[in-house]
PDB file of C-alpha atoms in Angstrom:
ATOM      1  CA  MET A   1      -9.857 -13.281  -6.707  1.00 93.00           C
ATOM      2  CA  LEU A   2      -7.592 -10.346  -7.297  1.00 97.00           C
ATOM      3  CA  GLY A   3      -4.556  -9.930  -9.364  1.00 97.00           C
ATOM      4  CA  VAL A   4      -1.194  -8.127  -8.984  1.00 97.00           C
ATOM      5  CA  ILE A   5       1.201  -7.923 -11.960  1.00 97.00           C
ATOM      6  CA  GLY A   6       4.756  -7.191 -10.772  1.00 91.00           C
ATOM      7  CA  GLY A   7       6.998  -4.903 -12.980  1.00 82.00           C
ATOM      8  CA  SER A   8      10.954  -4.323 -12.786  1.00 78.00           C
ATOM      9  CA  GLY A   9      12.339  -5.638  -9.614  1.00 79.00           C
ATOM     10  CA  PHE A  10       8.965  -6.767  -8.277  1.00 84.00           C
ATOM     11  CA  TYR A  11       9.199 -10.470  -8.973  1.00 83.00           C
ATOM     12  CA  THR A  12       7.585 -12.084  -5.580  1.00 87.00           C
ATOM     13  CA  PHE A  13       4.859 -11.196  -3.611  1.00 88.00           C
ATOM     14  CA  PHE A  14       4.145 -14.259  -1.382  1.00 88.00           C
ATOM     15  CA  GLY A  15       6.348 -16.336   0.664  1.00 81.00           C
ATOM     16  CA  SER A  16       6.979 -20.357   0.297  1.00 78.00           C
ATOM     17  CA  ASP A  17       3.216 -21.167   1.387  1.00 81.00           C
ATOM     18  CA  ALA A  18       1.884 -19.963  -1.900  1.00 88.00           C
ATOM     19  CA  ARG A  19       0.826 -22.413  -4.536  1.00 92.00           C
ATOM     20  CA  ALA A  20       2.233 -22.202  -8.061  1.00 93.00           C
ATOM     21  CA  ILE A  21       0.005 -22.528 -11.206  1.00 95.00           C
ATOM     22  CA  ASN A  22       1.011 -23.209 -14.825  1.00 94.00           C
ATOM     23  CA  LEU A  23      -1.339 -22.095 -17.504  1.00 94.00           C
ATOM     24  CA  ASP A  24      -1.350 -22.097 -21.300  1.00 95.00           C
ATOM     25  CA  THR A  25      -3.601 -19.758 -23.137  1.00 97.00           C
ATOM     26  CA  PRO A  26      -4.414 -19.512 -27.083  1.00 96.00           C
ATOM     27  CA  TYR A  27      -1.788 -16.699 -27.084  1.00 97.00           C
ATOM     28  CA  GLY A  28       0.871 -19.022 -25.493  1.00 97.00           C
ATOM     29  CA  ALA A  29       2.182 -19.303 -21.930  1.00 97.00           C
ATOM     30  CA  PRO A  30       2.244 -16.111 -19.670  1.00 98.00           C
ATOM     31  CA  SER A  31       5.443 -14.648 -18.517  1.00 97.00           C
ATOM     32  CA  ALA A  32       5.798 -16.835 -15.699  1.00 96.00           C
ATOM     33  CA  PRO A  33       3.914 -19.467 -13.528  1.00 95.00           C
ATOM     34  CA  ILE A  34       1.153 -17.698 -11.444  1.00 96.00           C
ATOM     35  CA  THR A  35       1.485 -17.875  -7.765  1.00 95.00           C
ATOM     36  CA  VAL A  36      -1.699 -17.768  -5.585  1.00 96.00           C
ATOM     37  CA  GLY A  37      -1.798 -16.619  -1.835  1.00 94.00           C
ATOM     38  CA  THR A  38      -3.759 -14.612   0.632  1.00 93.00           C
ATOM     39  CA  VAL A  39      -3.643 -10.869   1.429  1.00 92.00           C
ATOM     40  CA  GLY A  40      -6.116 -10.165   4.218  1.00 90.00           C
ATOM     41  CA  ALA A  41      -9.531 -11.428   3.312  1.00 92.00           C
ATOM     42  CA  HIS A  42      -8.567 -11.730  -0.308  1.00 95.00           C
ATOM     43  CA  GLU A  43      -7.261 -14.376  -2.592  1.00 95.00           C
ATOM     44  CA  VAL A  44      -4.544 -13.043  -4.707  1.00 96.00           C
ATOM     45  CA  ALA A  45      -2.990 -14.124  -7.978  1.00 97.00           C
ATOM     46  CA  PHE A  46       0.466 -12.838  -8.627  1.00 96.00           C
ATOM     47  CA  LEU A  47       2.284 -12.683 -11.983  1.00 96.00           C
ATOM     48  CA  PRO A  48       5.589 -11.094 -12.661  1.00 95.00           C
ATOM     49  CA  ARG A  49       5.228  -9.018 -15.762  1.00 95.00           C
ATOM     50  CA  HIS A  50       8.733  -9.656 -17.022  1.00 94.00           C
ATOM     51  CA  GLY A  51       9.246 -13.414 -15.756  1.00 94.00           C
ATOM     52  CA  VAL A  52      10.944 -14.482 -12.690  1.00 92.00           C
ATOM     53  CA  ASN A  53      14.492 -13.400 -13.893  1.00 91.00           C
ATOM     54  CA  HIS A  54      13.324 -10.531 -16.093  1.00 91.00           C
ATOM     55  CA  GLU A  55      13.706 -12.372 -19.367  1.00 94.00           C
ATOM     56  CA  PHE A  56      11.076 -10.136 -21.188  1.00 96.00           C
ATOM     57  CA  ALA A  57      11.671  -6.914 -22.340  1.00 95.00           C
ATOM     58  CA  PRO A  58       8.860  -4.475 -22.331  1.00 96.00           C
ATOM     59  CA  HIS A  59       8.504  -4.921 -26.061  1.00 96.00           C
ATOM     60  CA  THR A  60       8.216  -8.898 -25.780  1.00 97.00           C
ATOM     61  CA  VAL A  61       6.178  -9.353 -22.764  1.00 97.00           C
ATOM     62  CA  PRO A  62       3.246 -11.904 -23.724  1.00 98.00           C
ATOM     63  CA  TYR A  63       0.810  -9.289 -22.508  1.00 98.00           C
ATOM     64  CA  ARG A  64      -2.322 -11.000 -24.281  1.00 98.00           C
ATOM     65  CA  ALA A  65      -1.218 -14.484 -22.619  1.00 98.00           C
ATOM     66  CA  ASN A  66      -0.699 -12.853 -19.182  1.00 98.00           C
ATOM     67  CA  MET A  67      -4.143 -11.182 -19.008  1.00 98.00           C
ATOM     68  CA  TRP A  68      -5.899 -14.040 -20.456  1.00 98.00           C
ATOM     69  CA  ALA A  69      -4.374 -16.599 -17.801  1.00 98.00           C
ATOM     70  CA  LEU A  70      -5.453 -14.286 -14.945  1.00 98.00           C
ATOM     71  CA  ARG A  71      -8.916 -14.046 -16.164  1.00 98.00           C
ATOM     72  CA  ALA A  72      -9.054 -17.839 -16.606  1.00 97.00           C
ATOM     73  CA  LEU A  73      -7.961 -18.473 -13.354  1.00 97.00           C
ATOM     74  CA  GLY A  74     -10.756 -16.310 -12.036  1.00 97.00           C
ATOM     75  CA  VAL A  75      -8.992 -12.972 -11.721  1.00 98.00           C
ATOM     76  CA  ARG A  76     -11.467 -10.044 -12.042  1.00 98.00           C
ATOM     77  CA  ARG A  77      -9.480  -7.048 -10.558  1.00 98.00           C
ATOM     78  CA  ILE A  78      -5.940  -6.059 -11.032  1.00 98.00           C
ATOM     79  CA  PHE A  79      -3.390  -3.889  -9.674  1.00 98.00           C
ATOM     80  CA  GLY A  80      -0.422  -3.194 -12.008  1.00 97.00           C
ATOM     81  CA  PRO A  81       2.680  -2.202 -10.122  1.00 95.00           C
ATOM     82  CA  CYS A  82       5.274  -0.661 -12.250  1.00 93.00           C
ATOM     83  CA  ALA A  83       8.544   1.614 -12.396  1.00 92.00           C
ATOM     84  CA  VAL A  84       8.188   5.058 -13.990  1.00 94.00           C
ATOM     85  CA  GLY A  85      10.213   8.146 -14.750  1.00 93.00           C
ATOM     86  CA  SER A  86       8.953  11.705 -13.594  1.00 94.00           C
ATOM     87  CA  LEU A  87       8.454  14.401 -16.434  1.00 95.00           C
ATOM     88  CA  ILE A  88       7.776  16.936 -13.412  1.00 93.00           C
ATOM     89  CA  PRO A  89      10.839  18.126 -11.420  1.00 90.00           C
ATOM     90  CA  GLY A  90       8.694  18.167  -8.160  1.00 90.00           C
ATOM     91  CA  LEU A  91       7.935  14.344  -8.487  1.00 93.00           C
ATOM     92  CA  GLY A  92      11.245  12.796  -7.554  1.00 91.00           C
ATOM     93  CA  PRO A  93      12.537   9.239  -6.967  1.00 91.00           C
ATOM     94  CA  GLY A  94      10.349   7.359  -4.218  1.00 92.00           C
ATOM     95  CA  ALA A  95       7.031   9.269  -5.260  1.00 95.00           C
ATOM     96  CA  MET A  96       4.224   6.712  -5.484  1.00 95.00           C
ATOM     97  CA  VAL A  97       1.555   7.782  -7.817  1.00 97.00           C
ATOM     98  CA  VAL A  98      -1.846   6.197  -9.169  1.00 98.00           C
ATOM     99  CA  PRO A  99      -2.213   7.537 -12.713  1.00 98.00           C
ATOM    100  CA  ASP A 100      -5.729   8.379 -14.083  1.00 98.00           C
ATOM    101  CA  GLN A 101      -4.722   8.608 -17.961  1.00 98.00           C
ATOM    102  CA  LEU A 102      -2.527   7.124 -20.417  1.00 98.00           C
ATOM    103  CA  VAL A 103      -0.985   8.055 -23.786  1.00 98.00           C
ATOM    104  CA  ASP A 104       0.121   5.212 -26.006  1.00 98.00           C
ATOM    105  CA  ARG A 105       3.319   5.835 -27.966  1.00 98.00           C
ATOM    106  CA  THR A 106       4.234   2.097 -28.589  1.00 98.00           C
ATOM    107  CA  SER A 107       4.279   0.536 -31.819  1.00 96.00           C
ATOM    108  CA  GLY A 108       3.832  -3.029 -33.171  1.00 95.00           C
ATOM    109  CA  ARG A 109       2.309  -4.526 -29.914  1.00 97.00           C
ATOM    110  CA  GLU A 110      -0.411  -7.320 -30.146  1.00 96.00           C
ATOM    111  CA  ASP A 111      -3.030  -4.943 -28.379  1.00 97.00           C
ATOM    112  CA  THR A 112      -6.361  -6.500 -28.735  1.00 97.00           C
ATOM    113  CA  TYR A 113      -8.131  -9.804 -28.579  1.00 96.00           C
ATOM    114  CA  PHE A 114     -10.650  -8.603 -31.285  1.00 94.00           C
ATOM    115  CA  ASP A 115      -9.047  -9.331 -34.482  1.00 89.00           C
ATOM    116  CA  SER A 116     -12.313  -9.901 -36.437  1.00 80.00           C
ATOM    117  CA  GLY A 117     -15.779  -8.256 -35.944  1.00 78.00           C
ATOM    118  CA  GLY A 118     -16.815  -4.872 -35.099  1.00 82.00           C
ATOM    119  CA  ILE A 119     -15.956  -5.057 -31.305  1.00 91.00           C
ATOM    120  CA  HIS A 120     -14.990  -1.369 -30.127  1.00 93.00           C
ATOM    121  CA  ILE A 121     -14.748  -0.617 -26.350  1.00 93.00           C
ATOM    122  CA  GLY A 122     -14.788   2.868 -24.654  1.00 94.00           C
ATOM    123  CA  PHE A 123     -11.281   3.471 -23.206  1.00 97.00           C
ATOM    124  CA  ALA A 124     -11.703   7.327 -22.373  1.00 97.00           C
ATOM    125  CA  ASP A 125     -11.079   6.616 -18.679  1.00 98.00           C
ATOM    126  CA  PRO A 126      -8.711   3.726 -19.021  1.00 98.00           C
ATOM    127  CA  TYR A 127      -8.366   2.714 -15.121  1.00 98.00           C
ATOM    128  CA  CYS A 128     -10.930   1.531 -12.893  1.00 98.00           C
ATOM    129  CA  PRO A 129     -12.134   4.153 -10.667  1.00 98.00           C
ATOM    130  CA  THR A 130     -12.801   1.855  -7.735  1.00 97.00           C
ATOM    131  CA  LEU A 131      -9.447   0.293  -7.627  1.00 98.00           C
ATOM    132  CA  ARG A 132      -7.788   3.827  -8.184  1.00 98.00           C
ATOM    133  CA  ALA A 133      -9.608   4.922  -5.228  1.00 97.00           C
ATOM    134  CA  ALA A 134      -8.464   2.154  -2.978  1.00 97.00           C
ATOM    135  CA  ALA A 135      -4.866   3.086  -3.805  1.00 97.00           C
ATOM    136  CA  ALA A 136      -5.118   6.744  -4.260  1.00 97.00           C
ATOM    137  CA  ASP A 137      -6.853   7.224  -0.746  1.00 95.00           C
ATOM    138  CA  LEU A 138      -3.587   5.706   1.092  1.00 96.00           C
ATOM    139  CA  PRO A 139      -1.298   8.402   2.813  1.00 95.00           C
ATOM    140  CA  GLY A 140       1.478   9.873   0.913  1.00 94.00           C
ATOM    141  CA  VAL A 141       0.053   8.631  -2.644  1.00 97.00           C
ATOM    142  CA  VAL A 142      -0.345  11.255  -5.513  1.00 97.00           C
ATOM    143  CA  ASP A 143      -3.627  10.984  -6.897  1.00 97.00           C
ATOM    144  CA  GLY A 144      -3.891  11.256 -10.735  1.00 97.00           C
ATOM    145  CA  GLY A 145      -1.432  11.886 -13.472  1.00 97.00           C
ATOM    146  CA  THR A 146      -0.676  10.955 -17.271  1.00 98.00           C
ATOM    147  CA  VAL A 147       1.539   8.254 -18.127  1.00 98.00           C
ATOM    148  CA  VAL A 148       2.816   8.052 -21.797  1.00 98.00           C
ATOM    149  CA  VAL A 149       3.978   4.629 -22.439  1.00 98.00           C
ATOM    150  CA  ILE A 150       6.893   4.391 -24.976  1.00 97.00           C
ATOM    151  CA  GLN A 151       8.067   1.263 -27.021  1.00 97.00           C
ATOM    152  CA  GLY A 152      11.295   0.663 -25.133  1.00 91.00           C
ATOM    153  CA  PRO A 153      13.578  -0.892 -24.644  1.00 94.00           C
ATOM    154  CA  ARG A 154      15.492   2.310 -24.867  1.00 94.00           C
ATOM    155  CA  PHE A 155      14.756   5.337 -22.796  1.00 91.00           C
ATOM    156  CA  SER A 156      13.676   8.723 -24.359  1.00 92.00           C
ATOM    157  CA  THR A 157      15.978  11.060 -25.517  1.00 92.00           C
ATOM    158  CA  ARG A 158      16.072  14.516 -23.941  1.00 91.00           C
ATOM    159  CA  ALA A 159      14.118  16.022 -26.924  1.00 92.00           C
ATOM    160  CA  GLU A 160      11.416  13.271 -26.641  1.00 94.00           C
ATOM    161  CA  SER A 161      11.217  13.899 -22.856  1.00 93.00           C
ATOM    162  CA  ARG A 162      10.916  17.511 -23.082  1.00 93.00           C
ATOM    163  CA  TRP A 163       8.157  17.093 -25.755  1.00 96.00           C
ATOM    164  CA  PHE A 164       6.448  14.771 -23.383  1.00 96.00           C
ATOM    165  CA  ALA A 165       6.530  17.341 -20.597  1.00 95.00           C
ATOM    166  CA  SER A 166       5.221  20.018 -22.776  1.00 96.00           C
ATOM    167  CA  GLN A 167       2.192  18.076 -23.427  1.00 96.00           C
ATOM    168  CA  GLY A 168       1.364  17.932 -19.853  1.00 96.00           C
ATOM    169  CA  PHE A 169       2.233  14.285 -19.211  1.00 97.00           C
ATOM    170  CA  THR A 170       3.551  13.338 -15.844  1.00 96.00           C
ATOM    171  CA  LEU A 171       5.246   9.940 -16.144  1.00 97.00           C
ATOM    172  CA  VAL A 172       6.966   7.806 -18.697  1.00 96.00           C
ATOM    173  CA  ASN A 173       6.704   4.095 -18.779  1.00 95.00           C
ATOM    174  CA  MET A 174       7.217   1.045 -21.047  1.00 96.00           C
ATOM    175  CA  THR A 175       4.771  -1.370 -20.025  1.00 96.00           C
ATOM    176  CA  GLY A 176       1.543   0.268 -19.238  1.00 96.00           C
ATOM    177  CA  TYR A 177       0.022  -0.429 -22.843  1.00 98.00           C
ATOM    178  CA  PRO A 178      -1.374  -2.686 -23.832  1.00 98.00           C
ATOM    179  CA  GLU A 179      -2.086  -4.200 -20.289  1.00 97.00           C
ATOM    180  CA  ALA A 180      -4.608  -1.808 -19.451  1.00 98.00           C
ATOM    181  CA  VAL A 181      -6.623  -2.119 -22.581  1.00 98.00           C
ATOM    182  CA  LEU A 182      -6.372  -5.782 -22.648  1.00 98.00           C
ATOM    183  CA  ALA A 183      -7.836  -5.931 -19.116  1.00 98.00           C
ATOM    184  CA  ARG A 184     -10.828  -3.812 -20.345  1.00 98.00           C
ATOM    185  CA  GLU A 185     -11.433  -6.017 -23.185  1.00 97.00           C
ATOM    186  CA  LEU A 186     -11.540  -8.913 -20.916  1.00 97.00           C
ATOM    187  CA  GLU A 187     -13.884  -6.933 -18.547  1.00 97.00           C
ATOM    188  CA  MET A 188     -11.165  -6.943 -15.746  1.00 98.00           C
ATOM    189  CA  CYS A 189     -10.847  -3.807 -13.524  1.00 98.00           C
ATOM    190  CA  TYR A 190      -7.411  -2.713 -13.752  1.00 98.00           C
ATOM    191  CA  ALA A 191      -5.412   0.361 -11.983  1.00 98.00           C
ATOM    192  CA  ALA A 192      -1.632   1.114 -12.080  1.00 98.00           C
ATOM    193  CA  ILE A 193       0.306   1.993  -9.056  1.00 97.00           C
ATOM    194  CA  ALA A 194       3.481   3.723 -10.061  1.00 95.00           C
ATOM    195  CA  LEU A 195       6.844   4.078  -8.338  1.00 93.00           C
ATOM    196  CA  VAL A 196       8.994   6.949  -9.495  1.00 94.00           C
ATOM    197  CA  THR A 197      12.704   5.925 -10.060  1.00 90.00           C
ATOM    198  CA  ASP A 198      14.149   8.838 -11.944  1.00 88.00           C
ATOM    199  CA  LEU A 199      13.790  12.102 -13.550  1.00 86.00           C
ATOM    200  CA  ASP A 200      13.502  11.569 -17.181  1.00 87.00           C
ATOM    201  CA  ALA A 201      16.324  12.798 -19.446  1.00 77.00           C
ATOM    202  CA  GLY A 202      15.055  15.846 -20.539  1.00 72.00           C
ATOM    203  CA  ILE A 203      13.961  17.039 -16.912  1.00 75.00           C
ATOM    204  CA  ALA A 204      17.296  16.704 -15.228  1.00 71.00           C
ATOM    205  CA  THR A 205      20.734  17.298 -16.216  1.00 64.00           C
ATOM    206  CA  GLY A 206      23.409  14.827 -16.127  1.00 61.00           C
ATOM    207  CA  GLU A 207      24.226  11.434 -17.878  1.00 64.00           C
ATOM    208  CA  GLY A 208      20.554  10.601 -18.516  1.00 66.00           C
ATOM    209  CA  VAL A 209      18.531   7.724 -17.371  1.00 71.00           C
ATOM    210  CA  ARG A 210      20.478   4.498 -16.894  1.00 74.00           C
ATOM    211  CA  ALA A 211      18.919   1.127 -16.220  1.00 75.00           C
ATOM    212  CA  ILE A 212      21.397   0.405 -13.352  1.00 73.00           C
ATOM    213  CA  ASP A 213      20.061   3.631 -11.466  1.00 79.00           C
ATOM    214  CA  VAL A 214      16.586   2.766 -12.286  1.00 76.00           C
ATOM    215  CA  PHE A 215      16.796  -0.749 -10.599  1.00 77.00           C
ATOM    216  CA  ALA A 216      18.787   0.480  -7.783  1.00 82.00           C
ATOM    217  CA  GLU A 217      16.044   2.917  -6.938  1.00 79.00           C
ATOM    218  CA  PHE A 218      13.453   0.565  -7.375  1.00 76.00           C
ATOM    219  CA  GLU A 219      15.313  -1.944  -4.818  1.00 82.00           C
ATOM    220  CA  ARG A 220      15.533   0.996  -2.379  1.00 85.00           C
ATOM    221  CA  ASN A 221      11.913   1.276  -2.248  1.00 79.00           C
ATOM    222  CA  LEU A 222      10.795  -2.203  -2.799  1.00 84.00           C
ATOM    223  CA  VAL A 223       9.619  -3.087   0.738  1.00 87.00           C
ATOM    224  CA  SER A 224       7.410   0.224   1.168  1.00 91.00           C
ATOM    225  CA  PHE A 225       6.243  -0.331  -2.484  1.00 90.00           C
ATOM    226  CA  LYS A 226       4.947  -3.785  -1.758  1.00 91.00           C
ATOM    227  CA  LYS A 227       3.390  -2.549   1.508  1.00 94.00           C
ATOM    228  CA  LEU A 228       1.523   0.245  -0.499  1.00 95.00           C
ATOM    229  CA  VAL A 229       0.155  -2.623  -2.644  1.00 96.00           C
ATOM    230  CA  HIS A 230      -1.038  -4.770   0.190  1.00 95.00           C
ATOM    231  CA  GLU A 231      -2.580  -1.779   1.785  1.00 97.00           C
ATOM    232  CA  ALA A 232      -4.435  -0.999  -1.529  1.00 97.00           C
ATOM    233  CA  ILE A 233      -5.791  -4.813  -1.545  1.00 97.00           C
ATOM    234  CA  ASP A 234      -7.082  -4.373   1.844  1.00 96.00           C
ATOM    235  CA  ASN A 235      -8.937  -1.347   0.924  1.00 96.00           C
ATOM    236  CA  VAL A 236     -10.717  -3.210  -1.896  1.00 97.00           C
ATOM    237  CA  GLY A 237     -14.262  -4.666  -1.042  1.00 95.00           C
ATOM    238  CA  ILE A 238     -14.857  -8.418  -1.287  1.00 94.00           C
ATOM    239  CA  GLU A 239     -17.525  -8.049  -3.822  1.00 93.00           C
ATOM    240  CA  ARG A 240     -16.899  -6.337  -7.001  1.00 95.00           C
ATOM    241  CA  THR A 241     -19.400  -3.777  -7.615  1.00 94.00           C
ATOM    242  CA  CYS A 242     -17.788  -1.694 -10.593  1.00 95.00           C
ATOM    243  CA  THR A 243     -19.746  -1.261 -13.812  1.00 94.00           C
ATOM    244  CA  HIS A 244     -17.189   0.990 -15.451  1.00 95.00           C
ATOM    245  CA  CYS A 245     -14.907  -1.885 -16.685  1.00 96.00           C
ATOM    246  CA  LEU A 246     -17.649  -4.013 -18.255  1.00 95.00           C
ATOM    247  CA  PRO A 247     -17.706  -2.589 -21.856  1.00 94.00           C
ATOM    248  CA  HIS A 248     -19.536  -5.669 -23.643  1.00 93.00           C
ATOM    249  CA  ASP A 249     -23.021  -5.027 -22.007  1.00 88.00           C
ATOM    250  CA  GLY A 250     -25.307  -5.876 -25.057  1.00 86.00           C
ATOM    251  CA  VAL A 251     -22.638  -6.600 -27.386  1.00 89.00           C
ATOM    252  CA  GLU A 252     -22.475 -10.311 -29.024  1.00 88.00           C
ATOM    253  CA  LEU A 253     -18.664 -11.184 -28.760  1.00 90.00           C
ATOM    254  CA  PRO A 254     -17.196 -13.364 -31.370  1.00 89.00           C
ATOM    255  CA  PHE A 255     -15.754 -16.073 -28.735  1.00 89.00           C
ATOM    256  CA  ASP A 256     -16.747 -16.526 -25.007  1.00 90.00           C
ATOM    257  CA  LEU A 257     -14.384 -14.823 -22.426  1.00 92.00           C
ATOM    258  CA  PRO A 258     -12.489 -17.179 -20.277  1.00 93.00           C
TER     259      PRO A 258
END
């Protein structure tokens, strides 16, 4: 089973024929019931990251519960569509990007399942290369880029935005971490697919980033963005062949993975 975690403005993925599943986890309930349907030859589980009515801010999303629930349901490969700001003037609103790196600038988020024992995972390349290729090979998609994940819920100051850009970062987002690392700990393939909704505050002049404008831009591109996610799913093979996202080979874990 494949998984899709929808971001801001991306709250549904299937029609009324999909079935809803309520799950509980050792980390509480996920953001919303998981809906299961089909895309081409794949069975797909969809979970809105922020809840059905956007009741979870980026720093309050139950990330550990979300990823655990998807794994328990049988998901082993996940696409994470998300809204991002651009740190590059030439990469404007409406662009769709498949990043290959992330930088964590969050604080205080529960970002591991391994609170005891000496369990360490490799995370040099945080996204699954197989899933990245399935999305990045599509027409019009920008392949590669570094997303810096900020704590939120506020947007960056102009100085922060210019600082991020000076470091060579491409995109700024509030939810990409710890989602990606939790997927790796649970040995699930994960790749982000980013929709640019704005130029960040230090990159463009004017009032700076406003939430109302971000949501409006996302809504304008939602149909084409969902189409891209469908096409990426169609590009994924039926059998999982990736070994990059299996970091626990030969390691004795303190608990069984769901």
